Short mmCIF file of C-alpha atoms and ligand atoms in Angstrom, two decimals:
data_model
loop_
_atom_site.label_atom_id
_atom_site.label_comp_id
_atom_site.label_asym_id
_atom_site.label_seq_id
_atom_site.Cartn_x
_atom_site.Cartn_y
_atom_site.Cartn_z
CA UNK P 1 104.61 82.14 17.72
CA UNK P 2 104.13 83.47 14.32
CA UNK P 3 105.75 86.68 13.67
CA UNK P 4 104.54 87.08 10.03
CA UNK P 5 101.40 86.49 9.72
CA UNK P 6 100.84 88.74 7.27
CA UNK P 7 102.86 87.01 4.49
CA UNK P 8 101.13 83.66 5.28
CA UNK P 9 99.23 81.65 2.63
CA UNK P 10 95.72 81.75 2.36
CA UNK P 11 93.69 78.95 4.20
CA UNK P 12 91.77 76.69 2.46
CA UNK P 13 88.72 77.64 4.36
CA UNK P 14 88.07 81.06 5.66
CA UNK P 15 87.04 82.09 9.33
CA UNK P 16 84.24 84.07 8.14
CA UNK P 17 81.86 84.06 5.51
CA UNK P 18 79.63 86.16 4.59
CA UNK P 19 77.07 85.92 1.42
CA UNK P 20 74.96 88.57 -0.04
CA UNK P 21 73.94 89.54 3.58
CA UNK P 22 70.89 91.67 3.83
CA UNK P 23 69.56 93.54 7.32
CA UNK P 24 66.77 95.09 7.55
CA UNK P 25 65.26 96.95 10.43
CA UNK P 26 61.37 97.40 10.29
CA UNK P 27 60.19 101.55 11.63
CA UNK P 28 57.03 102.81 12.14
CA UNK P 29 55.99 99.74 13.48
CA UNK P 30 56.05 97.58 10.16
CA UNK P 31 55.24 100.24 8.02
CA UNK P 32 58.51 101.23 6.34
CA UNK P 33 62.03 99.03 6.12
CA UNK P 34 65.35 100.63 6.63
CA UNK P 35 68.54 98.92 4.49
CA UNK P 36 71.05 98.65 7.01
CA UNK P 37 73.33 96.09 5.18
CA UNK P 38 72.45 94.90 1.42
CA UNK P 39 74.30 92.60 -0.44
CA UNK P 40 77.37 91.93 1.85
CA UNK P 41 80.20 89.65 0.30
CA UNK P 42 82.73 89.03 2.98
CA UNK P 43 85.83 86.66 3.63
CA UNK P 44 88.44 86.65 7.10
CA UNK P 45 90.97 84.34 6.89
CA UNK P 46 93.02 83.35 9.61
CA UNK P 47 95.83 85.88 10.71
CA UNK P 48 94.11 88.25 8.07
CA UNK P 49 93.36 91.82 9.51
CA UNK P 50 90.53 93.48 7.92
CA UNK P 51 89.51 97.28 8.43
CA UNK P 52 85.75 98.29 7.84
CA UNK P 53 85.41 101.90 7.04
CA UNK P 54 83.03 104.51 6.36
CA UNK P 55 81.23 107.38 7.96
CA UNK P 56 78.33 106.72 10.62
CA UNK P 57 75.26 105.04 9.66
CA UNK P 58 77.07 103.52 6.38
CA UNK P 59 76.17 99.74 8.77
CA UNK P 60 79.83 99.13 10.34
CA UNK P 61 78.39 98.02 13.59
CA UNK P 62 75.52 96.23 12.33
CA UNK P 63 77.41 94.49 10.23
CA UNK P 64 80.03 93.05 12.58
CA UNK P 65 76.83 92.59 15.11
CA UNK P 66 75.53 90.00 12.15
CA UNK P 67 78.89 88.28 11.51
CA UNK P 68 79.34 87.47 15.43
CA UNK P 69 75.52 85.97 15.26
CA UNK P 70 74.39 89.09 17.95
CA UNK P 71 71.51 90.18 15.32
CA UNK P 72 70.45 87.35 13.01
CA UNK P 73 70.37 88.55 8.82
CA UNK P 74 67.19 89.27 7.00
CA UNK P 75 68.55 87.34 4.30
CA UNK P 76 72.17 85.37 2.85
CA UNK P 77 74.30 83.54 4.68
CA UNK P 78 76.57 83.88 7.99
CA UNK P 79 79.33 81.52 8.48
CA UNK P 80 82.03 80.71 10.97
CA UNK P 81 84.18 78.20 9.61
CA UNK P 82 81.42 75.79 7.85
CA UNK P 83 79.26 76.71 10.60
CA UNK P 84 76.48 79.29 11.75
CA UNK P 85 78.27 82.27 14.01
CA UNK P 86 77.30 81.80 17.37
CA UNK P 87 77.37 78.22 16.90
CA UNK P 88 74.00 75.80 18.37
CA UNK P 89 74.92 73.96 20.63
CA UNK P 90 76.05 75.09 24.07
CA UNK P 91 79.14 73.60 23.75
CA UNK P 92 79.98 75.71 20.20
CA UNK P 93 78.48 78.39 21.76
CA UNK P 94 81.37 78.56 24.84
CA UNK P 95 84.12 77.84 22.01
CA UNK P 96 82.89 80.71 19.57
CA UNK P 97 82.83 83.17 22.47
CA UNK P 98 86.20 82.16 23.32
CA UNK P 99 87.68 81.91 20.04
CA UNK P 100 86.05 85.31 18.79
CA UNK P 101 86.76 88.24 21.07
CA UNK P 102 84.34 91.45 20.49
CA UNK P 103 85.52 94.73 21.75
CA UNK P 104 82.36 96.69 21.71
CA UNK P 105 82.17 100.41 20.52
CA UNK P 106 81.31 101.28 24.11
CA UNK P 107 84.19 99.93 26.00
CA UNK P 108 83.54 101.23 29.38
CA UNK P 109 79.25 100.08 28.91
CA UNK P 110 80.85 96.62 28.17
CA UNK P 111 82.48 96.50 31.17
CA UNK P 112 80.75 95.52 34.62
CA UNK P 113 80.89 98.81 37.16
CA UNK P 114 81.37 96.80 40.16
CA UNK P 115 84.69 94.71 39.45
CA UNK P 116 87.50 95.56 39.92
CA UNK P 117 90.55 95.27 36.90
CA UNK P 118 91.82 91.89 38.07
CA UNK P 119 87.83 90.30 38.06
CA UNK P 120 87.52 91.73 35.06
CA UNK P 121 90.79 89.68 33.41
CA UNK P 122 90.23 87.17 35.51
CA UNK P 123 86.36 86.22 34.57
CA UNK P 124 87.33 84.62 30.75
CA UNK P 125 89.66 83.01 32.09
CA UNK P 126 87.68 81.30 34.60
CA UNK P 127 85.11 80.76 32.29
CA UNK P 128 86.85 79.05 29.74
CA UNK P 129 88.67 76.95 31.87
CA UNK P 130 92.27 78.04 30.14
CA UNK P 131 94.21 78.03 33.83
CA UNK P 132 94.51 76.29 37.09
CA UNK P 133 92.95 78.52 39.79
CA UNK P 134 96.43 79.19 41.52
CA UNK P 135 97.34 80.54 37.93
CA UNK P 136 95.05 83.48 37.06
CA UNK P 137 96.37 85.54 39.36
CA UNK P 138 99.83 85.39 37.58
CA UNK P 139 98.10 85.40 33.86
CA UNK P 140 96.00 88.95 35.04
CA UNK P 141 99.56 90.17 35.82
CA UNK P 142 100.41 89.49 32.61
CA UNK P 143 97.78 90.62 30.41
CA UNK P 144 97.90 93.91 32.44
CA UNK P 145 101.51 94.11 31.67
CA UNK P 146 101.06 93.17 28.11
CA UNK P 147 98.87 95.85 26.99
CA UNK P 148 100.47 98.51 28.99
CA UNK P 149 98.84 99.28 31.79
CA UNK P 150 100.74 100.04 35.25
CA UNK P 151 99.99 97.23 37.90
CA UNK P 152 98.56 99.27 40.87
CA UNK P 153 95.15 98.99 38.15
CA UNK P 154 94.36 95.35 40.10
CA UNK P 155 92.28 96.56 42.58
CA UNK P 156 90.60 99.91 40.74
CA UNK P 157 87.09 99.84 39.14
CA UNK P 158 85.88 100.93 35.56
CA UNK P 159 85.12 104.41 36.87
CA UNK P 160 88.54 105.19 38.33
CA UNK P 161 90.38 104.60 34.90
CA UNK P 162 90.69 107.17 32.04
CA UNK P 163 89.18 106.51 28.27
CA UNK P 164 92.51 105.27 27.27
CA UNK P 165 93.01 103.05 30.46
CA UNK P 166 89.08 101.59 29.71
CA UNK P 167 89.94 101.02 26.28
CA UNK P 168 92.94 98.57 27.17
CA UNK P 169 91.19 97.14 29.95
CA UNK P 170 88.67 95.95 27.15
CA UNK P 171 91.78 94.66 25.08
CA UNK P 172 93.43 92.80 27.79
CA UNK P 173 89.65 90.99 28.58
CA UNK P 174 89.43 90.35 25.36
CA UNK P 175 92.93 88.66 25.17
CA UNK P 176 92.01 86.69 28.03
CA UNK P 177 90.24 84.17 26.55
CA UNK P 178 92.96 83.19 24.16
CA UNK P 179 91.05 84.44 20.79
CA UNK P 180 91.92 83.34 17.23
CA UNK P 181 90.03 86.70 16.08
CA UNK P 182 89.22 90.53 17.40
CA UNK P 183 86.34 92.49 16.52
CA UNK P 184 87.19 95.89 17.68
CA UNK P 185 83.99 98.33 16.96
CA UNK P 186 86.03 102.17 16.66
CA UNK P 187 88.21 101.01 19.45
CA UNK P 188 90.55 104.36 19.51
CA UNK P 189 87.80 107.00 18.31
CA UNK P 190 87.54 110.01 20.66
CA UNK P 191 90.72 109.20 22.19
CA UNK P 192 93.75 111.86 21.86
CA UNK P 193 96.04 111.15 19.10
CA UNK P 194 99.10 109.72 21.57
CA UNK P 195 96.63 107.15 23.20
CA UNK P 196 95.33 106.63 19.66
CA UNK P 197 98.31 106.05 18.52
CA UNK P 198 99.57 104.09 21.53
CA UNK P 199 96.97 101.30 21.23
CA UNK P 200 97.07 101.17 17.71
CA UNK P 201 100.89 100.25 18.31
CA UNK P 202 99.10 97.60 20.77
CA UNK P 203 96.68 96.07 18.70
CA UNK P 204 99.29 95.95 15.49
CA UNK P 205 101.99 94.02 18.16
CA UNK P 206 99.31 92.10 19.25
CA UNK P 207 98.40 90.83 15.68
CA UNK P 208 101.48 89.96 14.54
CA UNK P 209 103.15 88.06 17.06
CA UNK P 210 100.01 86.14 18.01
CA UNK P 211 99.09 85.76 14.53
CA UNK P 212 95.36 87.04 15.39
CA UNK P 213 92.73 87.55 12.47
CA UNK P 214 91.42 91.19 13.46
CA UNK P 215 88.62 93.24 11.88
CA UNK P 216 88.77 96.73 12.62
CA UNK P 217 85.85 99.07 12.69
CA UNK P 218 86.64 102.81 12.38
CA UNK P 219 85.89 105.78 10.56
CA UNK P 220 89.46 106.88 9.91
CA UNK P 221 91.28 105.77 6.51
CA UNK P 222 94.54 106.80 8.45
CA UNK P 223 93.92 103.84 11.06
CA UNK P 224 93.07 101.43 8.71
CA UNK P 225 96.00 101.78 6.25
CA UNK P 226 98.32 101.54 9.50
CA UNK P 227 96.47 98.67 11.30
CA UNK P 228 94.79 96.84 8.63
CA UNK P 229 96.23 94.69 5.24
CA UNK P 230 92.65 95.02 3.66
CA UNK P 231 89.90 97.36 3.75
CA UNK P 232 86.15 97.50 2.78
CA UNK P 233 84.85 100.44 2.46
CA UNK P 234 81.41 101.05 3.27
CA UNK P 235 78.49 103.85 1.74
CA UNK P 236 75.04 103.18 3.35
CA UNK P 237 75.05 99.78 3.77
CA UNK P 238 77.05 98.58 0.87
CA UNK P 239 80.79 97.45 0.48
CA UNK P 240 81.62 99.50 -2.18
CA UNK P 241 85.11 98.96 -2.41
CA UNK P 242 87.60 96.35 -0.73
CA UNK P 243 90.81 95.52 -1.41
CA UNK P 244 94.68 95.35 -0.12
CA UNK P 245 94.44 98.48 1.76
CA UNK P 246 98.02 100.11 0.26
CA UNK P 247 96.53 99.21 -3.34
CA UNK P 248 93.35 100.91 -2.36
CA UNK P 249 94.96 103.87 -1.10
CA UNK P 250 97.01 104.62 -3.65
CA UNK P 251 94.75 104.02 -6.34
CA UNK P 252 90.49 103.83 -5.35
CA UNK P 253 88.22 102.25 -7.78
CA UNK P 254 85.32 103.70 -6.31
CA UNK P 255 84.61 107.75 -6.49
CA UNK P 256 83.29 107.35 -2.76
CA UNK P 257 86.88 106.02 -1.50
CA UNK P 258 88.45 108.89 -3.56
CA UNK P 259 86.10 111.56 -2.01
CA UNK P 260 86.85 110.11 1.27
CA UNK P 261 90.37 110.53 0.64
CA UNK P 262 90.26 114.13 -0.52
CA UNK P 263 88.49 115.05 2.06
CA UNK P 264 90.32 113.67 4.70
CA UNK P 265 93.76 113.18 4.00
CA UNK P 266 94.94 113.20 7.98
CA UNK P 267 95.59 110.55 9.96
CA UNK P 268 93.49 112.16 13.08
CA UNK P 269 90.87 113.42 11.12
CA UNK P 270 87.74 111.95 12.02
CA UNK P 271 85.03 111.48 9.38
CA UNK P 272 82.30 113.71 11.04
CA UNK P 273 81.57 116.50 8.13
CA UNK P 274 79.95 114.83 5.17
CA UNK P 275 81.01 114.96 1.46
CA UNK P 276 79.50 117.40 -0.64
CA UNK P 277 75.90 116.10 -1.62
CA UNK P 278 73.06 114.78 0.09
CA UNK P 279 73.20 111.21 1.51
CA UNK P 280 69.82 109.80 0.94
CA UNK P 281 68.32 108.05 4.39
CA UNK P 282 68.66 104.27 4.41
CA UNK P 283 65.23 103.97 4.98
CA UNK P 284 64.19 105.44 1.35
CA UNK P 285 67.46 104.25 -0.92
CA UNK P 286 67.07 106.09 -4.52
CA UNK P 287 66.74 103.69 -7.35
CA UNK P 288 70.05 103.23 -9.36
CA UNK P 289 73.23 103.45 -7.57
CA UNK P 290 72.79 104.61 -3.72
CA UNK P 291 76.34 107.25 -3.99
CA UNK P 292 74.49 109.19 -7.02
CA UNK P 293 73.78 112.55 -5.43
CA UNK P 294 77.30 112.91 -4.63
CA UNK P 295 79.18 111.38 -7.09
CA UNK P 296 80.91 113.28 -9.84
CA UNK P 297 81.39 110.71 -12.24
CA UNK P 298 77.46 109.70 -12.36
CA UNK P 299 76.03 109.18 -16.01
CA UNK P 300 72.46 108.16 -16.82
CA UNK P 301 72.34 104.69 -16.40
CA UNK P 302 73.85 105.38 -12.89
CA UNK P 303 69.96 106.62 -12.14
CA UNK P 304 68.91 103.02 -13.48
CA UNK P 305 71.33 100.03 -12.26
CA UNK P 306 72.18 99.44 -8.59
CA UNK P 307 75.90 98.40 -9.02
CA UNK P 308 76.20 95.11 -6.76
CA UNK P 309 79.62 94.13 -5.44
CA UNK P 310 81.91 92.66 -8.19
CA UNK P 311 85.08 91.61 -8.44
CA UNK P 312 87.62 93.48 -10.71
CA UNK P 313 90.67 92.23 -10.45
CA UNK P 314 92.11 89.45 -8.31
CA UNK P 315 92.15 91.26 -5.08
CA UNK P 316 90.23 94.08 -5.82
CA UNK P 317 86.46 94.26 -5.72
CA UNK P 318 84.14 97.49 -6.26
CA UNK P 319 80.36 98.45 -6.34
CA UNK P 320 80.00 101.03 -9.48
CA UNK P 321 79.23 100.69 -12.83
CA UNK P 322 82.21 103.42 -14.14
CA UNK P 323 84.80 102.60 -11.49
CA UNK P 324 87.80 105.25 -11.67
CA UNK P 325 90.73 103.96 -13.92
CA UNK P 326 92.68 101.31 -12.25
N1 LIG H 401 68.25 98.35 15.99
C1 LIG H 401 68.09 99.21 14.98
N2 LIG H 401 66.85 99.60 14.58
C2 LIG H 401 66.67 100.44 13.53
N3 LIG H 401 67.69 100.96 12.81
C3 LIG H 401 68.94 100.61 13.16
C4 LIG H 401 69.21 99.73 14.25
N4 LIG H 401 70.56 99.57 14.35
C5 LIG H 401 71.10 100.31 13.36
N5 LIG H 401 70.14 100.94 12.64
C6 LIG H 401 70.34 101.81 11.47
O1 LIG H 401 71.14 101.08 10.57
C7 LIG H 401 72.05 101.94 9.90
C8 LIG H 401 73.46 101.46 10.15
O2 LIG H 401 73.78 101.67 11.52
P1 LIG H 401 75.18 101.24 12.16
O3 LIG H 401 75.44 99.84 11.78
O4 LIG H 401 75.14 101.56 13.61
O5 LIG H 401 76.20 102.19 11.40
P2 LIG H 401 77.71 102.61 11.77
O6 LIG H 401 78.23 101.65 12.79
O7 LIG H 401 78.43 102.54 10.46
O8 LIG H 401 77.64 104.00 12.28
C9 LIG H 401 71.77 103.34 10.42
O9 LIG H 401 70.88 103.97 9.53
C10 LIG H 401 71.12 103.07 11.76
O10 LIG H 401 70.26 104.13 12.10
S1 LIG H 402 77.69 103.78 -10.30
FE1 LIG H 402 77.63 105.83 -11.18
S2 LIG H 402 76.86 107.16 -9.52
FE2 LIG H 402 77.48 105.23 -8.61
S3 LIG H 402 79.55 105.59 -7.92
FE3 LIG H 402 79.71 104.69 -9.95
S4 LIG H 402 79.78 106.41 -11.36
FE4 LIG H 402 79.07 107.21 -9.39
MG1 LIG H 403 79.01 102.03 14.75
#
């Protein structure tokens, strides 16, 4: 067991790669091309817990759809370890699935209607061979136990259990299978603040005593500063700003991150009202920089140069060409 993953040293090669990824989603049959990630630069390291953030649409789910090899890129380059996501043969294919847990956005959709709690747990297990028949039984028990749930939930089915129950149904499945990494897709959103805050406490056990690489989709700066040691913050496809999430916090680079930050500065705040300013559609980006109609700081060449992704310092990267003092 590793109880610190947090402190430990970089490996020499990362879980995940990602390199100038580009999706793009054809509308009107063919006719126009919607942006939905552009120029993603992307590393998860083993035991590292990452938080994606931004409002909706800004290409959070797409973009963890891409790095698990559900939707292929348009353009750049996916990689797990030194190899595609996904992996091609059937054989990489049962290891990836088992090594990489997803916990999809809609946790009760993801979930079969029809079995009950214990067929649920039990199925990865099963599947990826990691007990003796006479075995699961006892391992269900436990994963039930582990993520809090009471043990008369055996026998019940999807529809019987609460939001909050659903949601750690889908945890304990996905900790079934044994993962080295967890994809959680806004895995506490529309929950009440206790539950919230009770699975957050999960997931944040969870990753440090197992040592588990997460990345954590959400709207909510709040849950990302308490779940996650980095954070990329996203603005219509684009990272445009990533770094140690407690540097980032106290000190954005971007004028996006500080917006977001001014404008909601509570934990439980979900990002549903905008910032001030239009955003422009992803399927008819402006030229220059894509945050231009709402940022404060713009200046002419702003209208001109579409800031990429660049590094600034060691650990902190940014996408704007007059990035707020550091
Ligand atoms: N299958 C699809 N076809 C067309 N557009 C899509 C598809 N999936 C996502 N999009 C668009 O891509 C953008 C990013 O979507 P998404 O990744 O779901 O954002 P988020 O998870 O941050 O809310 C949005 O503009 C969305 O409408
Ligand atoms: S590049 Fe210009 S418009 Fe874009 S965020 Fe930076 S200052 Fe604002
Ligand atoms: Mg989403």
């Amino acid at each position: 067991m590793n109880d610190a993953p947090r402190q430990a040293a970089a490996p020499a090669r990362p879980l995940f790669t990602l390199l100038d990824v580009e999706k793009r989603f054809l509308l009107d049959g063919g006719r126009r091309e919607l942006r939905a990630l552009d120029g993603i630069r992307l590393t998860l390291g083993a035991g590292e817990s990452l938080a994606l953030v931004g409002e909706s649409g800004s290409g959070k789910s797409t973009l963890v759809r891409v790095m698990l090899g559900l939707e292929p890129a348009s353009n750049g380059r996916v990689l797990f370890g030194s190899g595609a996501p996904g992996g091609s043969t059937r054989e990489e294919r049962r290891r990836f699935a088992r090594e990489v847990a997803y916990i999809y956005q809609d946790a009760r959709g993801s979930l079969d209607p029809r079995m009950s709690v214990a067929e649920l747990l039990a199925e990865p297990i099963r599947l990826h061979a990691l007990r003796a028949a006479a075995e699961i039984p006892g391992r269900v028990d436990e994963l039930i136990a582990r993520v809090g749930l009471p043990a008369d939930m055996r026998g019940k089915v999807p529809a019987e259990l609460s939001g909050g129950q659903v949601r750690r149904v889908a945890v304990a499945r996905a900790l079934a299978g044994e993962p080295r990494v967890v994809v959680a897709d806004e895995s506490v959103a529309g929950l009440d603040v206790s539950v919230q805050a009770q699975l957050l406490n999960l997931l944040r056990d969870l990753q440090r005593e197992q040592g588990l690489a997460m990345v954590f989709v959400t709207h909510d700066l709040g849950v990302a500063a308490y779940l996650c040691e980095r954070v990329a913050v996203m603005y219509l496809g684009r990272i445009v700003e990533m770094g140690p999430t407690h540097e980032v916090l106290a000190q954005p680079l971007h004028p996006y991150t500080r917006g977001l930050m001014q404008a909601f500065p509570r934990f439980d705040a979900p990002l549903t009202v905008s910032l001030a300013g239009e955003i422009p559609s992803a399927a008819a980006l402006p030229a220059g920089c894509r945050f231009r109609s709402r940022c404060e700081r713009a200046q002419p060449d702003c209208a001109d140069t579409d800031p990429v992704q660049r590094r600034l310092t060691s650990n902190r990267q940014v996408a704007c060409l007059h990035p707020l003092e550091n």
